[in-house]
CSV table of C-alpha atoms in Angstrom, one decimal:
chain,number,residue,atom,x,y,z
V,849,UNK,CA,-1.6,9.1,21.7
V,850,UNK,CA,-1.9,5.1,20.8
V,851,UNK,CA,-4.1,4.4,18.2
V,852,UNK,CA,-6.1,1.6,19.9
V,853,UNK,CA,-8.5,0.4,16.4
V,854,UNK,CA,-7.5,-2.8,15.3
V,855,UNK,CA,-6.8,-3.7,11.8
V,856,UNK,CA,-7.9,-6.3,9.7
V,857,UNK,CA,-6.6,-8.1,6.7
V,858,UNK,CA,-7.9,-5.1,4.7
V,859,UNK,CA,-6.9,-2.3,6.5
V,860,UNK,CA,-3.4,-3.4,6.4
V,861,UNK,CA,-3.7,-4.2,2.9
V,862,UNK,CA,-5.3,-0.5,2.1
V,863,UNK,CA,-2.5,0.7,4.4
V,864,UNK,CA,0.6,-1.1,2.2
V,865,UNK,CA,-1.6,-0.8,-1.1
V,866,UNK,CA,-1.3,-4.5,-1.9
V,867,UNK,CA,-4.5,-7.1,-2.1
V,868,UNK,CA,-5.8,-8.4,1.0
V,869,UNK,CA,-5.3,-12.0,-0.3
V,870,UNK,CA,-1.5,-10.5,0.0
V,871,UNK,CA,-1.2,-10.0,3.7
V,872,UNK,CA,-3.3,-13.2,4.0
V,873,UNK,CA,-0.6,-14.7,2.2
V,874,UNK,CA,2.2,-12.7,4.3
V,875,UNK,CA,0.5,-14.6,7.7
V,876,UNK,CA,0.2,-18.2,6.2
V,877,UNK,CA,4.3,-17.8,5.4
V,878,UNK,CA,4.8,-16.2,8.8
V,879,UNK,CA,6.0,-12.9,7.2
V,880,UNK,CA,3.5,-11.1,9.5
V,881,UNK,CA,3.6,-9.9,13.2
V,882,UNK,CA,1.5,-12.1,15.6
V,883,UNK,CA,-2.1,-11.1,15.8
V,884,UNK,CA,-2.6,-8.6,19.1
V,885,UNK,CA,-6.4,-10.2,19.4
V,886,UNK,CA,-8.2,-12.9,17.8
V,887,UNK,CA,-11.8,-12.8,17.9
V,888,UNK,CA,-13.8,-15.4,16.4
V,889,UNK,CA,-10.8,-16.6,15.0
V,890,UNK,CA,-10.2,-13.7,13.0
V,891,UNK,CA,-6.9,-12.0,13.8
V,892,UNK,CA,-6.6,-8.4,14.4
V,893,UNK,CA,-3.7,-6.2,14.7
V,894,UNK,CA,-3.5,-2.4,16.4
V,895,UNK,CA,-2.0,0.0,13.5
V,896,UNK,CA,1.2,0.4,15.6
V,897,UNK,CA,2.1,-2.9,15.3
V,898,UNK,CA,1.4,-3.0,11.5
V,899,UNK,CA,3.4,-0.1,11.1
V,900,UNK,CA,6.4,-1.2,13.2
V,901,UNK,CA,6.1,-3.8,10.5
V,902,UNK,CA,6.1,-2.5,7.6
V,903,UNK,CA,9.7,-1.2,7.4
V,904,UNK,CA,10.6,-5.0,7.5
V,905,UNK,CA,7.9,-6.1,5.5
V,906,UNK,CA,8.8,-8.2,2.3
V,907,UNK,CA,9.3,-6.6,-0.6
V,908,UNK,CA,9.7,-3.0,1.3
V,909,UNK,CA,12.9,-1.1,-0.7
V,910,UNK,CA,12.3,1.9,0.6
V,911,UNK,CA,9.5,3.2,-1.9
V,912,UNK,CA,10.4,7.1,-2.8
V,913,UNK,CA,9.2,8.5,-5.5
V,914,UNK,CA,12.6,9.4,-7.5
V,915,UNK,CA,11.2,10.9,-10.3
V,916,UNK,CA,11.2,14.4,-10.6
């Protein structure tokens, strides 16, 4: 089943655990997928697409927890 919600700046941003201003920064460098709706001229994105995303993201090194 597709999750059809969209996301916001701070959905992703809770999602990656980074500041919104963060992913606001990813788009203005063009580090971020196309919007799949802007409204208003806010961007939105569905969670699929962020999370296609995020194992390309910047700064992603494959975050597991190594300590025992």
């Amino acid at each position: 089943m597709t999750d059809r919600r969209l996301w916001s700046y701070k959905e992703i941003a809770a999602h990656i655990r980074v500041q919104t201003d963060t992913v606001r920064s990813y788009r203005k460098h063009g580090l971020l997928p196309p919007p799949d709706l802007v409204e208003g001229g806010k961007p939105y994105w569905f969670p699929d697409t962020i999370r296609s995303w995020v194992t390309r993201r910047p700064g992603n090194r494959n975050r597991r927890d190594t300590r025992g």
